[in-house]
Short mmCIF file of C-alpha atoms in Angstrom, two decimals:
data_model
loop_
_atom_site.label_atom_id
_atom_site.label_comp_id
_atom_site.label_asym_id
_atom_site.label_seq_id
_atom_site.Cartn_x
_atom_site.Cartn_y
_atom_site.Cartn_z
CA UNK B 1 72.58 151.53 87.23
CA UNK B 2 71.01 150.41 90.51
CA UNK B 3 71.61 152.08 93.86
CA UNK B 4 71.95 149.85 96.94
CA UNK B 5 68.24 150.01 97.94
CA UNK B 6 67.27 149.15 94.37
CA UNK B 7 69.71 146.21 94.36
CA UNK B 8 68.09 144.62 97.42
CA UNK B 9 65.19 143.01 95.48
CA UNK B 10 67.70 141.50 93.05
CA UNK B 11 69.70 140.11 95.97
CA UNK B 12 66.51 138.66 97.48
CA UNK B 13 65.56 137.09 94.13
CA UNK B 14 69.03 135.57 93.78
CA UNK B 15 68.93 134.23 97.34
CA UNK B 16 65.59 132.57 96.61
CA UNK B 17 66.99 131.06 93.42
CA UNK B 18 69.98 129.45 95.15
CA UNK B 19 68.02 128.11 98.14
CA UNK B 20 67.85 124.53 96.75
CA UNK B 21 71.59 124.65 95.96
CA UNK B 22 72.57 125.84 99.43
CA UNK B 23 70.24 123.30 101.03
CA UNK B 24 71.92 120.50 99.10
CA UNK B 25 75.43 121.80 99.83
CA UNK B 26 74.72 121.86 103.58
CA UNK B 27 73.79 118.18 103.54
CA UNK B 28 76.15 116.83 100.86
CA UNK B 29 79.22 116.47 103.03
CA UNK B 30 82.30 115.20 101.17
CA UNK B 31 80.21 114.57 98.05
CA UNK B 32 80.11 118.34 97.48
CA UNK B 33 83.83 118.23 96.57
CA UNK B 34 83.44 115.64 93.79
CA UNK B 35 82.61 116.15 90.12
CA UNK B 36 79.25 114.47 90.72
CA UNK B 37 78.61 116.88 93.57
CA UNK B 38 79.59 119.85 91.43
CA UNK B 39 77.17 118.63 88.76
CA UNK B 40 74.33 118.51 91.26
CA UNK B 41 75.32 121.96 92.52
CA UNK B 42 75.11 123.46 89.01
CA UNK B 43 71.89 121.58 88.24
CA UNK B 44 70.05 122.83 91.31
CA UNK B 45 71.41 126.35 90.80
CA UNK B 46 70.33 126.42 87.14
CA UNK B 47 66.83 125.20 88.02
CA UNK B 48 66.44 127.80 90.76
CA UNK B 49 67.74 130.66 88.62
CA UNK B 50 65.46 129.75 85.72
CA UNK B 51 62.47 129.44 88.06
CA UNK B 52 62.94 132.87 89.64
CA UNK B 53 63.68 134.33 86.20
CA UNK B 54 60.27 133.07 85.08
CA UNK B 55 58.62 134.73 88.08
CA UNK B 56 60.30 138.01 87.15
CA UNK B 57 58.43 137.96 83.84
CA UNK B 58 55.31 138.97 85.75
CA UNK B 59 54.03 142.48 85.11
CA UNK B 60 52.97 143.27 88.67
CA UNK B 61 52.76 146.70 90.24
CA UNK B 62 54.39 145.57 93.51
CA UNK B 63 57.37 144.14 91.59
CA UNK B 64 57.60 147.44 89.72
CA UNK B 65 57.74 149.33 93.02
CA UNK B 66 60.19 146.91 94.66
CA UNK B 67 62.68 147.05 91.77
CA UNK B 68 62.01 150.75 91.08
CA UNK B 69 60.83 150.15 87.55
CA UNK B 70 59.72 147.26 85.36
CA UNK B 71 62.88 147.82 83.34
CA UNK B 72 64.91 146.71 86.38
CA UNK B 73 62.60 143.70 86.84
CA UNK B 74 63.20 142.61 83.26
CA UNK B 75 66.95 143.22 83.57
CA UNK B 76 66.97 140.90 86.58
CA UNK B 77 64.89 138.37 84.62
CA UNK B 78 67.46 138.43 81.83
CA UNK B 79 70.49 138.28 84.15
CA UNK B 80 69.19 135.31 86.16
CA UNK B 81 68.16 133.52 82.95
CA UNK B 82 71.62 133.93 81.41
CA UNK B 83 73.28 132.75 84.64
CA UNK B 84 71.02 129.70 84.70
CA UNK B 85 71.83 128.94 81.07
CA UNK B 86 75.60 129.08 81.69
CA UNK B 87 75.28 126.71 84.66
CA UNK B 88 73.12 124.42 82.55
CA UNK B 89 76.00 124.13 80.06
CA UNK B 90 78.37 123.09 82.86
CA UNK B 91 76.00 120.52 84.39
CA UNK B 92 76.39 117.63 81.85
CA UNK B 93 80.14 118.24 81.51
CA UNK B 94 80.60 117.89 85.27
CA UNK B 95 78.53 114.68 85.24
CA UNK B 96 80.60 113.29 82.39
CA UNK B 97 83.89 114.15 84.13
CA UNK B 98 82.67 112.42 87.25
CA UNK B 99 81.68 109.31 85.31
CA UNK B 100 84.96 109.32 83.37
CA UNK B 101 86.90 108.63 86.55
CA UNK B 102 84.88 105.45 87.05
CA UNK B 103 84.06 104.18 83.55
CA UNK B 104 84.83 105.99 80.24
CA UNK B 105 81.89 104.30 78.52
CA UNK B 106 79.49 105.75 81.10
CA UNK B 107 80.85 109.23 80.40
CA UNK B 108 80.15 108.78 76.69
CA UNK B 109 76.59 107.64 77.43
CA UNK B 110 75.98 110.79 79.46
CA UNK B 111 77.16 112.94 76.56
CA UNK B 112 74.63 111.42 74.18
CA UNK B 113 70.83 111.98 74.44
CA UNK B 114 69.87 108.34 74.89
CA UNK B 115 66.05 107.97 74.49
CA UNK B 116 66.08 104.82 76.62
CA UNK B 117 67.03 106.86 79.70
CA UNK B 118 64.37 109.42 80.59
CA UNK B 119 66.73 111.24 82.94
CA UNK B 120 69.49 111.66 80.36
CA UNK B 121 67.17 112.30 77.43
CA UNK B 122 65.05 114.91 79.23
CA UNK B 123 68.18 116.69 80.44
CA UNK B 124 69.67 116.86 76.97
CA UNK B 125 66.35 117.94 75.49
CA UNK B 126 66.17 120.82 77.96
CA UNK B 127 69.77 121.82 77.24
CA UNK B 128 69.37 121.73 73.44
CA UNK B 129 66.08 123.66 73.57
CA UNK B 130 67.55 126.32 75.85
CA UNK B 131 70.57 126.60 73.56
CA UNK B 132 68.35 126.98 70.50
CA UNK B 133 66.06 129.61 71.99
CA UNK B 134 68.98 131.47 73.57
CA UNK B 135 70.66 131.84 70.18
CA UNK B 136 67.41 132.85 68.48
CA UNK B 137 66.19 135.41 71.05
CA UNK B 138 69.42 136.85 72.44
CA UNK B 139 72.10 136.53 69.77
CA UNK B 140 69.96 137.83 66.90
CA UNK B 141 68.10 141.07 66.25
CA UNK B 142 64.53 140.70 65.05
CA UNK B 143 61.24 142.63 65.03
CA UNK B 144 59.54 142.76 68.42
CA UNK B 145 56.48 140.74 67.34
CA UNK B 146 58.66 137.85 66.15
CA UNK B 147 60.95 138.08 69.19
CA UNK B 148 57.97 137.86 71.54
CA UNK B 149 56.68 134.70 69.86
CA UNK B 150 60.08 133.01 70.14
CA UNK B 151 60.47 134.19 73.72
CA UNK B 152 57.13 132.65 74.67
CA UNK B 153 58.11 129.42 72.91
CA UNK B 154 61.08 129.20 75.29
CA UNK B 155 58.55 127.78 77.72
CA UNK B 156 59.08 124.46 75.92
CA UNK B 157 62.67 124.30 77.14
CA UNK B 158 61.51 125.17 80.65
CA UNK B 159 58.99 122.33 80.44
CA UNK B 160 61.76 119.92 79.42
CA UNK B 161 63.76 121.04 82.46
CA UNK B 162 60.78 120.31 84.70
CA UNK B 163 60.51 116.84 83.14
CA UNK B 164 64.21 116.27 83.84
CA UNK B 165 63.82 117.30 87.49
CA UNK B 166 60.83 114.99 87.94
CA UNK B 167 62.60 111.99 86.42
CA UNK B 168 65.77 112.68 88.43
CA UNK B 169 63.90 113.27 91.71
CA UNK B 170 65.17 111.07 94.55
CA UNK B 171 63.26 112.53 97.48
CA UNK B 172 65.86 114.92 98.91
CA UNK B 173 64.89 118.22 100.53
CA UNK B 174 66.93 120.16 97.96
CA UNK B 175 65.20 118.41 95.06
CA UNK B 176 61.82 119.12 96.64
CA UNK B 177 62.69 122.80 96.97
CA UNK B 178 63.86 122.89 93.35
CA UNK B 179 60.62 121.27 92.15
CA UNK B 180 58.62 123.72 94.25
CA UNK B 181 60.43 126.68 92.70
CA UNK B 182 60.03 125.45 89.14
CA UNK B 183 56.34 124.81 89.82
CA UNK B 184 56.01 128.44 90.88
CA UNK B 185 57.83 129.38 87.68
CA UNK B 186 55.32 127.40 85.62
CA UNK B 187 52.45 129.16 87.39
CA UNK B 188 54.11 132.53 86.79
CA UNK B 189 54.56 131.79 83.10
CA UNK B 190 50.92 130.71 82.83
CA UNK B 191 49.76 133.86 84.63
CA UNK B 192 51.74 136.05 82.25
CA UNK B 193 50.29 134.32 79.17
CA UNK B 194 46.70 134.04 80.38
CA UNK B 195 46.16 137.01 82.72
CA UNK B 196 48.58 139.72 81.59
CA UNK B 197 49.41 139.40 77.90
CA UNK B 198 45.89 138.99 76.43
CA UNK B 199 44.76 142.38 75.05
CA UNK B 200 41.31 142.03 76.63
CA UNK B 201 42.57 141.92 80.24
CA UNK B 202 42.53 145.20 82.18
CA UNK B 203 40.39 148.24 82.98
CA UNK B 204 38.02 149.21 80.17
CA UNK B 205 38.25 152.63 78.51
CA UNK B 206 36.86 154.34 75.43
CA UNK B 207 38.73 156.80 73.20
CA UNK B 208 36.96 160.16 73.16
CA UNK B 209 39.55 162.28 71.36
CA UNK B 210 42.16 161.65 68.66
CA UNK B 211 44.50 164.54 67.87
CA UNK B 212 47.24 164.42 65.26
CA UNK B 213 50.26 165.98 66.97
CA UNK B 214 52.79 165.38 64.18
CA UNK B 215 53.40 163.17 61.14
CA UNK B 216 54.04 160.12 63.33
CA UNK B 217 52.50 161.12 66.67
CA UNK B 218 48.92 161.02 67.85
CA UNK B 219 47.45 162.19 71.19
CA UNK B 220 44.61 160.13 72.67
CA UNK B 221 42.12 160.86 75.44
CA UNK B 222 40.36 157.88 77.03
CA UNK B 223 37.43 157.91 79.46
CA UNK B 224 36.72 155.02 81.86
CA UNK B 225 33.85 152.66 81.15
CA UNK B 226 33.87 151.28 84.68
CA UNK B 227 36.57 151.77 87.36
CA UNK B 228 39.00 154.64 86.73
CA UNK B 229 42.73 154.08 87.10
CA UNK B 230 44.54 155.87 89.93
CA UNK B 231 48.04 156.98 89.00
CA UNK B 232 50.84 159.41 89.80
CA UNK B 233 52.37 161.92 87.42
CA UNK B 234 55.17 160.37 85.39
CA UNK B 235 53.81 156.82 85.47
CA UNK B 236 52.88 154.70 82.46
CA UNK B 237 50.39 151.99 81.57
CA UNK B 238 50.17 149.05 79.20
CA UNK B 239 47.37 149.79 76.78
CA UNK B 240 45.73 147.63 74.10
CA UNK B 241 43.04 148.66 71.64
CA UNK B 242 40.01 146.50 70.89
CA UNK B 243 38.30 145.93 67.58
CA UNK B 244 35.55 148.37 66.63
CA UNK B 245 33.44 148.87 63.48
CA UNK B 246 35.94 151.42 62.16
CA UNK B 247 39.20 150.07 63.56
CA UNK B 248 40.81 146.65 63.66
CA UNK B 249 43.25 146.40 66.57
CA UNK B 250 46.70 144.82 66.30
CA UNK B 251 46.06 142.57 69.31
CA UNK B 252 49.07 143.77 71.31
CA UNK B 253 49.58 145.66 74.55
CA UNK B 254 52.26 148.37 74.66
CA UNK B 255 53.56 150.83 77.33
CA UNK B 256 52.56 154.49 77.05
CA UNK B 257 53.29 157.36 79.43
CA UNK B 258 50.31 159.06 81.06
CA UNK B 259 50.42 162.78 80.28
CA UNK B 260 47.30 164.05 82.05
CA UNK B 261 46.56 165.37 85.53
CA UNK B 262 46.40 162.57 88.15
CA UNK B 263 43.03 163.86 89.44
CA UNK B 264 41.44 163.60 85.99
CA UNK B 265 39.56 160.28 85.60
CA UNK B 266 40.37 160.41 81.90
CA UNK B 267 43.69 159.10 80.63
CA UNK B 268 45.85 160.95 78.13
CA UNK B 269 48.61 159.23 76.17
CA UNK B 270 50.75 160.07 73.17
CA UNK B 271 51.72 157.38 70.67
CA UNK B 272 54.63 157.65 68.24
CA UNK B 273 54.82 155.30 65.26
CA UNK B 274 57.88 153.19 66.10
CA UNK B 275 56.77 149.68 65.15
CA UNK B 276 53.97 147.67 63.60
CA UNK B 277 51.39 148.23 66.33
CA UNK B 278 52.22 151.86 67.11
CA UNK B 279 52.06 152.69 63.41
CA UNK B 280 48.63 151.07 63.31
CA UNK B 281 47.45 153.08 66.34
CA UNK B 282 47.92 156.27 64.30
CA UNK B 283 44.66 155.38 62.50
CA UNK B 284 42.57 154.68 65.62
CA UNK B 285 39.11 156.29 65.69
CA UNK B 286 36.95 157.92 68.37
CA UNK B 287 34.74 155.35 70.07
CA UNK B 288 37.30 152.55 69.97
CA UNK B 289 37.49 150.68 73.27
CA UNK B 290 40.79 149.93 75.01
CA UNK B 291 42.00 148.05 78.07
CA UNK B 292 44.61 149.38 80.48
CA UNK B 293 46.98 147.65 82.91
CA UNK B 294 49.04 149.47 85.51
CA UNK B 295 50.11 151.97 86.55
CA UNK B 296 53.85 151.33 86.53
CA UNK B 297 57.01 153.35 86.98
CA UNK B 298 57.68 156.49 88.95
CA UNK B 299 60.05 159.05 87.51
CA UNK B 300 59.55 161.48 90.38
CA UNK B 301 60.30 159.89 93.79
CA UNK B 302 58.71 161.80 96.70
CA UNK B 303 62.10 162.34 98.38
CA UNK B 304 63.26 164.48 95.43
CA UNK B 305 60.55 167.12 95.70
CA UNK B 306 62.42 169.25 98.24
CA UNK B 307 65.45 169.82 95.97
CA UNK B 308 65.96 171.79 92.73
CA UNK B 309 65.40 169.56 89.72
CA UNK B 310 66.58 169.31 86.13
CA UNK B 311 64.30 167.43 83.74
CA UNK B 312 66.00 166.34 80.52
CA UNK B 313 63.79 164.84 77.83
CA UNK B 314 64.38 163.78 74.26
CA UNK B 315 61.74 163.84 71.54
CA UNK B 316 58.45 162.28 72.60
CA UNK B 317 60.29 161.19 75.75
CA UNK B 318 59.29 164.50 77.36
CA UNK B 319 55.72 163.23 77.81
CA UNK B 320 56.31 162.13 81.46
CA UNK B 321 57.00 165.80 82.21
CA UNK B 322 53.58 166.97 81.01
CA UNK B 323 51.59 165.38 83.81
CA UNK B 324 54.12 166.36 86.46
CA UNK B 325 54.32 169.96 85.24
CA UNK B 326 50.54 170.26 85.62
CA UNK B 327 50.70 169.71 89.40
CA UNK B 328 53.83 171.72 90.28
CA UNK B 329 53.10 174.43 92.84
CA UNK B 330 54.64 177.89 92.53
CA UNK B 331 56.36 177.61 95.92
CA UNK B 332 58.27 174.39 95.10
CA UNK B 333 62.05 174.38 94.41
CA UNK B 334 63.19 175.46 90.96
CA UNK B 335 62.72 173.17 87.98
CA UNK B 336 64.69 173.46 84.74
CA UNK B 337 63.26 171.52 81.80
CA UNK B 338 65.72 170.82 78.98
CA UNK B 339 63.89 169.76 75.81
CA UNK B 340 66.21 167.93 73.39
CA UNK B 341 65.07 167.37 69.82
CA UNK B 342 66.50 166.90 66.36
CA UNK B 343 65.25 170.36 65.36
CA UNK B 344 62.69 172.95 66.38
CA UNK B 345 59.94 171.28 64.37
CA UNK B 346 60.46 168.02 66.25
CA UNK B 347 59.80 169.64 69.65
CA UNK B 348 56.12 168.74 69.48
CA UNK B 349 55.31 169.44 73.14
CA UNK B 350 57.35 172.60 73.63
CA UNK B 351 54.34 174.93 73.68
CA UNK B 352 52.55 172.70 76.20
CA UNK B 353 55.51 172.97 78.57
CA UNK B 354 55.82 176.71 78.01
CA UNK B 355 52.14 177.11 78.88
CA UNK B 356 52.78 175.43 82.25
CA UNK B 357 55.88 177.56 82.84
CA UNK B 358 54.02 180.84 82.20
CA UNK B 359 52.01 180.32 85.39
CA UNK B 360 54.97 179.10 87.47
CA UNK B 361 57.91 181.38 88.19
CA UNK B 362 59.96 178.42 89.49
CA UNK B 363 59.84 176.60 86.14
CA UNK B 364 62.12 177.40 83.20
CA UNK B 365 62.16 175.85 79.72
CA UNK B 366 65.36 175.34 77.71
CA UNK B 367 65.95 173.73 74.33
CA UNK B 368 68.84 171.86 72.72
CA UNK B 369 68.37 171.22 69.01
CA UNK B 370 70.77 168.78 67.44
CA UNK B 371 70.83 170.56 64.05
CA UNK B 372 72.00 173.86 65.59
CA UNK B 373 73.28 173.10 69.12
CA UNK B 374 74.63 169.58 68.77
CA UNK B 375 74.06 166.75 71.24
CA UNK B 376 72.95 167.39 74.87
CA UNK B 377 76.37 167.40 76.53
CA UNK B 378 77.02 168.34 80.15
CA UNK B 379 78.51 171.67 79.10
CA UNK B 380 75.45 172.44 76.97
CA UNK B 381 73.14 171.62 79.89
CA UNK B 382 75.20 173.64 82.39
CA UNK B 383 75.17 176.66 80.09
CA UNK B 384 71.38 176.63 80.33
CA UNK B 385 70.58 175.54 83.89
CA UNK B 386 73.70 176.70 85.77
CA UNK B 387 75.60 174.61 88.28
CA UNK B 388 74.50 170.97 88.59
CA UNK B 389 75.52 170.67 92.22
CA UNK B 390 72.78 169.69 94.66
CA UNK B 391 70.16 169.05 91.97
CA UNK B 392 68.02 166.04 91.12
CA UNK B 393 68.00 164.85 87.51
CA UNK B 394 65.05 163.24 85.74
CA UNK B 395 65.91 161.66 82.38
CA UNK B 396 63.35 160.55 79.81
CA UNK B 397 63.76 159.73 76.15
CA UNK B 398 65.53 157.24 73.89
CA UNK B 399 67.53 154.62 75.84
CA UNK B 400 70.78 155.59 74.11
CA UNK B 401 70.34 159.22 75.18
CA UNK B 402 69.50 158.24 78.76
CA UNK B 403 72.54 155.94 79.03
CA UNK B 404 74.86 158.61 77.60
CA UNK B 405 73.53 161.31 79.94
CA UNK B 406 73.67 159.02 82.95
CA UNK B 407 77.34 158.22 82.30
CA UNK B 408 78.16 161.88 81.66
CA UNK B 409 76.44 163.02 84.86
CA UNK B 410 78.22 160.37 86.93
CA UNK B 411 81.56 161.40 85.40
CA UNK B 412 80.73 164.98 86.32
CA UNK B 413 80.33 163.98 89.96
CA UNK B 414 76.55 163.69 90.26
CA UNK B 415 75.69 160.84 92.70
CA UNK B 416 73.81 157.91 91.20
CA UNK B 417 71.09 158.39 93.83
CA UNK B 418 70.23 161.76 92.26
CA UNK B 419 69.82 160.47 88.72
CA UNK B 420 66.35 159.14 87.94
CA UNK B 421 65.26 157.64 84.64
CA UNK B 422 62.17 155.94 83.29
CA UNK B 423 63.20 152.29 83.66
CA UNK B 424 59.90 150.62 82.84
CA UNK B 425 59.26 151.10 79.14
CA UNK B 426 60.49 147.61 78.33
CA UNK B 427 59.44 144.41 76.65
#
């Protein structure tokens, strides 16, 4: 859920996407009210939406700050892409309806991908490729590694759309703006593939400590080999391991929360075995080099520091609280930390949090174990932290838990502006 300030970047992105469409509409005159005009309207709008959606694939720190989390950036990427796809479906139908009023045979030709017409063929190729990749990547569940390969391959459909725009270009201002936007989209896609996704791009670090925290969790300490990353408590980074004599990396970059003190040049992360690569990281060895991109996110906005806070974390999702707890001063407003876990044995970082709380009278630790206490309901939280009125809430953990708690807090009367969640741990 986005508050109004967080919606502004999405509104700006949408306005940029529809600039070619509005430019055409302002100059179309009576043609805007015809089926042919409607087809051009949907075509320009689809191109602009797809182009801006491609730009929102970029993993940039300023985009993260503007949208208040990479998760919101990727949600906007998905929303604009789906909107562009739906308009792309309407585009050939509107053209055919316009042609049908003049000559039925012409309408039939438009509804068939005729290779002799580059304009028609390229348009149909783009539509069919988008339809194929949309079904594969959105309508089906698949492992992340396979999904990412198919998602990257969607660039082929975007390329077909660019071809269609070039062949259909007639020199109008709107068409020029559309081509300019899609060119930026191509550059953004290339930047993501060549400068962000490769596991060798980023700040260089070396692992100096590997500690087994639990059966599927390992804590890592990394020291910088050149420039050290500057970060705030509660932020996360994308981290990729490199091959070493004792460890063969999986060749992927994944997001991990930073758990150390922001003044420490070393980075501390905890990795839980959730997929192919994170399972492989459990066997990483001391001396292995890694590259880091970021930092991203910000679970603790500065404006919240003057109010009492309730931190609610589930499982390994409490790791954003570790770094923040290390810098809390004793004279700050009260902080209640609610640690939710399946059982007491699954609360792997409980003692770490209790150690911070022992030196801080304003910090209290509470637990909710599913096997004995049930799920973390509002009543269960209130029974531990007292009244929720006037407090800021920081949520971290599994997405399903965060969504459920967010809805429950809103239903309880907590303003959306006082509910903060880690929105960046996304694909």
